[in-house]
Amino acid sequence: MRKVLQRTVAAMALGSIASIAMAQDDGADLVINGEIEITVRAPAPAHMSDTGIDTILSGWVFRSDETRQLEMDDFDNPAFLAVDRGIEAWNTVEGTEGKSCATCHGDVEESMAGVRAVYPRWNEEAGEVRTLAGQINDCRTNQMGADAYAYDKSDMTAMEALISVQSRGMPVNVAIEGPVAETWAQGQELYYTRFGQLELSCANCHEQNYGNYIRADHLSQGQINGFPTYRLKNAGLVQTHNRFRGCIRDTRAETFAVGSPEFVALELYVASRGNGLSVEGPSVRP
Amino acid sequence: MADNVTPRIRVPREAAAGEVIEIKTLISHQMESGQRRDGDGNIIPRSIINRFVCEFNGETVIDVTLEPAISTNPYFEFTATVPESGTFTFTWYDDDGSVYTDTKEITVS
């Protein structure tokens, strides 16, 4: 069985050589609201030198014209319903300390500009790598004395969407060296580990076969610069770890939990593969 | 009662007399079809926006009947000819009896 599978994967890889050249990239540019220019293709960061990918591509490039258009105007982008909810939450006092986000951080447009671009990042005080969601919950529990948001539910994705919007158009610039190096290496190992009965790693689809179809799904490079993402099939925002879990589930494996150390490491590694693309969240995908 | 129902509307602030303008509206609503069942096998009751009306200075621009097959967060994009300055009134009718209304002014020069 394994041999057959390996052969299939090899055949798929061969088939992809021709299609990678086009990879459905028609060269279209993404400009949001007619003013925010989004970098949807960029030279691959140095650490990807032996992956065979020399240009990194946003998931937007792989989508149909109709889906692309939904992201080009904030009015058409259904994720902005969540952004509006996020603004309300930002200004709402919760918890035992009598604070809202705004109490410490003031105007979200000023204080959160550029934040999404550098997460996940090292937190010196806690001595750990923190995702944006992890940081939001740390603020809620330790600063506000409020309950943590469920890691991948709508309150969290709304807040993430609000924070992401403030960095749209800025290049993703996640640090991979220094104190995060160990976690980053762990994430890299996970990325190349085959999971499940189908024995598929992230790389099998998103590195070796992007641009090809897996059944009816058009494979992207698996970039996460557009998260949280409004998925039309869910009619709601999808959190990064939720997407990871979905992918691993589809390999017919037991998945890691959202917010788990494994997924934090994987998020750091996958985010770093997008260094140079613009922060695009909240994006729209099918 | 549907939760978090908020209308969003885009109408240009100004237009030339007789100009055809583009109007976009979206209302957040779960549009529960009444066809689905919950974990215990019971039918989840239908809860949708069943009618949407846009008027300009009291005159009907469009009047739409919505059916259960329409997706979450119904979105309408349409055009209107504006002969004079005035007010667009947008009204959504919910199955539960709620009525959501919003208005937008436009100045015709």
XYZ file of C-alpha atoms in Angstrom:
395
model
C 0.000 0.000 0.000
C 2.728 2.372 1.009
C 4.639 1.650 -2.167
C 1.607 2.367 -4.333
C 1.036 5.590 -2.477
C 4.623 6.686 -2.872
C 4.425 5.986 -6.564
C 1.244 7.991 -6.835
C 2.816 10.882 -5.015
C 5.848 10.652 -7.286
C 3.587 10.675 -10.337
C 1.734 13.665 -8.974
C 5.020 15.428 -8.399
C 6.075 14.763 -11.985
C 2.751 15.958 -13.300
C 3.114 19.109 -11.297
C 6.301 20.218 -13.028
C 4.341 21.351 -16.049
C 1.532 22.885 -14.087
C 3.662 24.719 -11.549
C 4.884 26.896 -14.354
C 1.382 28.277 -14.722
C 0.071 27.413 -11.257
C -3.029 29.360 -12.220
C -1.161 32.591 -11.571
C -2.567 34.964 -14.145
C -0.536 37.866 -12.784
C -3.565 39.722 -11.416
C -2.905 42.238 -8.661
C -4.900 42.679 -5.498
C -5.809 46.223 -4.516
C -8.332 46.597 -1.721
C -10.782 49.517 -1.715
C -8.838 50.920 -4.650
C -6.030 52.015 -2.313
C -4.384 49.229 -0.263
C -1.905 47.410 -2.486
C -1.434 43.808 -1.418
C 1.700 41.856 -2.331
C 0.303 38.511 -3.482
C 3.552 37.176 -4.974
C 7.049 37.673 -3.578
C 10.484 36.071 -3.674
C 10.645 33.122 -1.286
C 12.456 33.850 1.994
C 16.022 32.534 2.290
C 15.111 29.637 4.575
C 13.023 28.120 1.747
C 16.005 27.812 -0.590
C 15.837 24.007 -0.798
C 12.045 23.704 -1.095
C 11.921 24.204 -4.856
C 9.693 27.247 -4.409
C 11.220 30.497 -5.577
C 8.050 32.613 -5.595
C 5.618 32.574 -2.715
C 1.983 33.145 -3.603
C -0.981 34.276 -1.576
C -3.995 31.948 -1.590
C -5.869 34.769 -3.334
C -3.953 33.991 -6.543
C -5.478 30.496 -6.676
C -9.085 31.578 -6.368
C -11.753 32.293 -8.982
C -12.502 35.817 -10.175
C -15.769 35.900 -8.234
C -14.101 34.983 -4.943
C -11.216 37.373 -5.588
C -13.587 40.266 -6.112
C -15.221 39.758 -2.723
C -11.915 40.719 -1.131
C -11.311 43.817 -3.224
C -13.901 45.941 -1.472
C -14.485 45.887 2.272
C -18.196 46.310 1.714
C -18.339 43.084 -0.274
C -16.087 41.220 2.173
C -18.425 39.482 4.646
C -15.590 39.310 7.199
C -16.208 42.968 7.932
C -19.348 42.038 9.833
C -16.924 40.389 12.258
C -14.569 43.379 12.197
C -17.511 45.557 13.298
C -18.170 43.144 16.162
C -14.461 43.286 16.995
C -14.595 47.082 17.323
C -17.458 46.757 19.789
C -15.546 44.170 21.810
C -12.409 46.351 21.737
C -14.291 49.113 23.543
C -16.264 46.903 25.924
C -15.126 46.724 29.548
C -14.995 43.109 30.748
C -13.584 41.228 33.715
C -12.634 41.993 37.280
C -10.112 44.753 36.485
C -12.685 47.027 34.858
C -10.703 47.308 31.648
C -11.391 47.066 27.942
C -8.765 46.553 25.233
C -8.947 50.297 24.633
C -8.069 51.086 28.272
C -4.459 50.003 27.685
C -4.118 50.067 23.899
C -6.170 53.160 23.031
C -7.061 53.597 19.396
C -6.900 50.235 17.649
C -5.850 51.823 14.354
C -2.720 53.254 15.941
C -1.749 50.689 18.546
C -2.331 47.576 16.445
C -0.736 48.756 13.194
C 1.950 46.235 12.264
C 1.128 43.794 15.058
C -0.357 41.018 12.931
C 2.697 41.118 10.643
C 5.129 39.859 13.317
C 3.044 37.186 15.043
C 3.670 34.492 16.217
C 6.542 35.990 18.201
C 8.631 35.423 21.313
C 7.268 36.685 24.607
C 10.240 37.379 26.855
C 8.313 37.553 30.111
C 6.537 34.252 29.619
C 9.480 32.633 27.857
C 7.314 31.188 25.099
C 6.242 31.692 21.506
C 2.890 33.433 21.375
C 0.352 33.468 18.596
C -1.893 36.489 18.190
C -4.786 34.468 19.616
C -2.581 33.407 22.522
C -1.675 37.023 23.212
C -5.328 38.134 23.064
C -6.233 35.520 25.654
C -3.242 36.433 27.822
C -4.483 40.033 27.861
C -7.977 38.901 28.714
C -7.040 36.596 31.574
C -4.016 38.407 33.059
C -4.715 42.076 32.338
C -8.508 42.270 32.260
C -9.442 39.434 34.632
C -11.896 38.226 32.010
C -12.571 34.743 30.663
C -10.370 33.595 27.799
C -12.046 33.401 24.402
C -12.469 29.911 22.969
C -9.377 29.656 20.748
C -11.113 29.235 17.386
C -14.614 30.601 17.985
C -16.241 33.742 16.624
C -15.304 36.142 19.454
C -11.637 35.307 18.918
C -11.721 35.455 15.119
C -13.572 38.777 15.233
C -10.836 40.268 17.445
C -8.106 38.755 15.259
C -9.815 40.169 12.173
C -9.965 43.642 13.720
C -6.255 43.499 14.612
C -5.267 42.077 11.192
C -7.054 44.874 9.327
C -4.714 47.425 10.938
C -1.703 45.753 9.258
C -3.162 45.112 5.822
C -0.635 45.733 3.090
C 2.342 45.494 5.463
C 4.810 42.682 4.767
C 4.671 39.593 6.965
C 7.923 39.621 8.913
C 8.044 36.797 11.429
C 11.334 36.269 13.257
C 12.734 32.735 12.952
C 16.032 33.070 14.778
C 17.045 33.735 18.371
C 14.771 32.395 21.110
C 12.133 31.133 18.659
C 14.594 28.986 16.682
C 13.784 25.783 18.533
C 10.019 26.173 18.135
C 10.485 27.119 14.489
C 12.499 23.935 13.861
C 9.785 21.910 15.559
C 7.213 23.536 13.257
C 9.351 22.754 10.229
C 9.552 19.115 11.264
C 5.767 18.950 11.644
C 5.357 20.491 8.188
C 7.296 17.619 6.620
C 5.804 14.856 8.788
C 3.331 12.548 7.069
C 0.131 12.144 9.044
C -2.846 9.835 8.928
C -3.943 6.844 6.911
C -3.273 8.813 3.741
C 0.274 9.526 4.908
C 0.306 13.093 3.723
C 2.442 15.927 5.033
C 1.706 19.630 4.591
C 4.504 19.664 2.006
C 2.979 16.897 -0.150
C 0.086 19.164 -1.062
C 1.241 22.718 -0.493
C 4.886 22.516 -1.544
C 4.964 19.739 -4.161
C 1.497 20.096 -5.658
C 0.242 23.635 -5.327
C -1.660 24.649 -8.417
C -2.939 21.091 -8.885
C -6.314 19.771 -7.882
C -6.893 17.359 -5.017
C -10.295 16.049 -6.030
C -12.285 19.270 -6.514
C -10.017 21.485 -4.414
C -7.437 23.734 -5.991
C -4.306 23.473 -3.871
C -2.615 26.695 -2.807
C 0.753 27.096 -1.149
C -1.009 27.018 2.199
C -0.004 30.556 3.107
C -1.628 32.007 6.227
C -1.100 35.728 5.555
C -4.857 36.038 4.899
C -6.041 34.606 8.209
C -8.497 34.802 9.814
C -10.244 33.869 6.595
C -13.902 34.180 5.709
C -14.808 30.867 4.122
C -17.899 30.955 1.969
C -18.649 27.323 2.753
C -18.673 28.062 6.495
C -20.304 31.490 6.161
C -17.920 32.543 8.912
C -14.334 33.254 9.869
C -11.884 30.381 10.147
C -8.979 30.514 12.583
C -5.501 29.370 11.481
C -5.428 26.383 13.826
C -8.902 25.430 12.695
C -7.546 25.198 9.161
C -4.559 23.133 10.336
C -6.906 20.788 12.146
C -9.080 20.439 9.037
C -6.085 19.565 6.874
C -4.754 16.947 9.285
C -8.239 15.489 9.753
C -8.487 15.126 5.967
C -5.392 12.915 6.028
C -7.489 10.675 8.309
C -5.343 11.325 11.355
C -6.075 12.209 14.949
C -5.351 15.929 14.965
C -3.695 18.190 17.495
C -5.924 20.568 19.441
C -6.321 24.220 18.505
C -3.907 26.282 20.592
C -1.676 23.242 21.250
C 2.134 23.682 21.344
C 2.337 21.636 18.116
C 0.041 24.000 16.229
C 1.747 27.086 17.704
C 5.063 25.768 16.327
C 3.474 24.923 12.977
C 1.875 28.373 12.782
C 5.250 30.021 13.390
C 6.876 27.946 10.655
C 4.061 28.368 8.114
C 3.851 32.112 8.846
C 7.596 32.395 8.165
C 7.083 30.802 4.736
C 4.976 33.874 3.974
C 7.612 36.439 4.982
C 7.404 39.070 2.246
C 3.725 38.653 1.353
C 1.344 41.286 2.667
C -0.872 40.809 5.659
C -4.177 40.230 3.909
C -6.565 39.162 6.683
C -9.417 38.938 6.866
C -9.398 37.376 3.414
C -12.189 35.600 1.521
C -11.818 32.014 0.342
C -14.343 29.508 -1.060
C -34.993 36.209 17.652
C -32.022 36.325 15.364
C -28.794 37.552 16.966
C -26.431 40.253 15.776
C -28.620 41.540 12.963
C -26.916 44.624 11.559
C -27.566 46.224 8.185
C -24.743 47.648 6.083
C -25.575 50.029 3.232
C -23.534 51.872 0.645
C -25.106 54.749 -1.283
C -23.077 57.566 -2.893
C -23.438 60.849 -0.985
C -23.778 62.905 -4.159
C -24.963 62.349 -7.701
C -25.861 64.297 -10.842
C -29.566 64.647 -11.685
C -30.805 61.578 -13.543
C -27.591 59.670 -12.838
C -27.797 55.917 -12.401
C -26.197 55.091 -9.055
C -25.131 51.781 -7.580
C -26.510 50.704 -4.224
C -25.163 47.847 -2.122
C -26.784 46.412 0.979
C -25.932 43.563 3.283
C -27.603 42.422 6.457
C -26.066 39.974 8.883
C -28.556 37.176 9.434
C -28.195 33.423 9.817
C -31.043 32.666 7.313
C -31.939 29.342 8.917
C -33.774 27.445 6.179
C -36.074 25.287 8.308
C -34.783 22.213 6.462
C -31.968 21.326 8.839
C -32.073 19.141 11.928
C -30.150 19.569 15.162
C -28.081 16.884 16.921
C -31.220 15.267 18.392
C -32.993 15.000 15.039
C -35.446 17.840 15.670
C -36.073 20.342 12.881
C -34.411 23.712 13.486
C -37.255 26.203 12.930
C -37.093 28.453 9.880
C -35.806 31.942 10.652
C -35.071 34.118 7.645
C -35.413 37.636 6.326
C -38.483 37.195 4.098
C -38.782 40.618 2.464
C -36.510 43.504 1.560
C -37.772 46.879 0.362
C -35.916 49.967 -0.833
C -37.794 53.244 -1.274
C -36.699 56.651 -2.481
C -38.767 59.605 -1.219
C -41.695 57.217 -0.698
C -41.446 55.626 -4.134
C -40.573 51.922 -4.360
C -37.193 51.184 -5.918
C -37.276 47.437 -5.355
C -39.399 45.062 -3.298
C -37.917 41.589 -2.932
C -39.361 38.361 -1.551
C -36.637 36.198 -0.028
C -36.935 32.421 0.107
C -35.269 29.925 2.479
C -32.600 28.893 -0.039
C -30.910 32.301 0.179
C -27.569 32.194 1.981
C -26.443 33.672 5.262
C -25.952 37.450 5.311
C -28.116 38.330 2.272
C -26.474 40.861 -0.035
C -28.204 42.990 -2.666
C -26.601 45.141 -5.304
C -28.837 47.192 -7.601
C -29.033 50.488 -9.431
C -31.430 53.417 -9.166
C -31.961 56.638 -11.086
C -32.066 59.681 -8.829
C -34.040 62.674 -10.178
C -33.655 64.832 -7.043
C -32.091 65.036 -3.592
C -33.749 62.819 -1.039
C -33.709 59.837 1.249
C -33.368 56.143 0.546
C -35.195 53.994 3.077
C -34.181 50.355 3.439
C -36.386 47.878 5.291
C -35.824 44.204 6.088
C -38.649 42.011 7.446
C -37.693 39.097 9.709
C -39.741 35.905 10.162
C -39.894 36.653 13.883
C -41.751 39.911 13.246
C -38.722 42.179 13.682
C -38.347 44.987 11.163
C -34.936 46.544 10.579
C -34.825 49.972 8.959
C -32.033 52.275 7.910
C -31.878 55.414 5.755
C -29.292 57.140 3.574
C -29.383 60.707 2.253
C -28.261 61.643 -1.227
C -27.666 65.121 -2.607
C -28.328 65.740 -6.288
C -26.536 68.674 -7.795
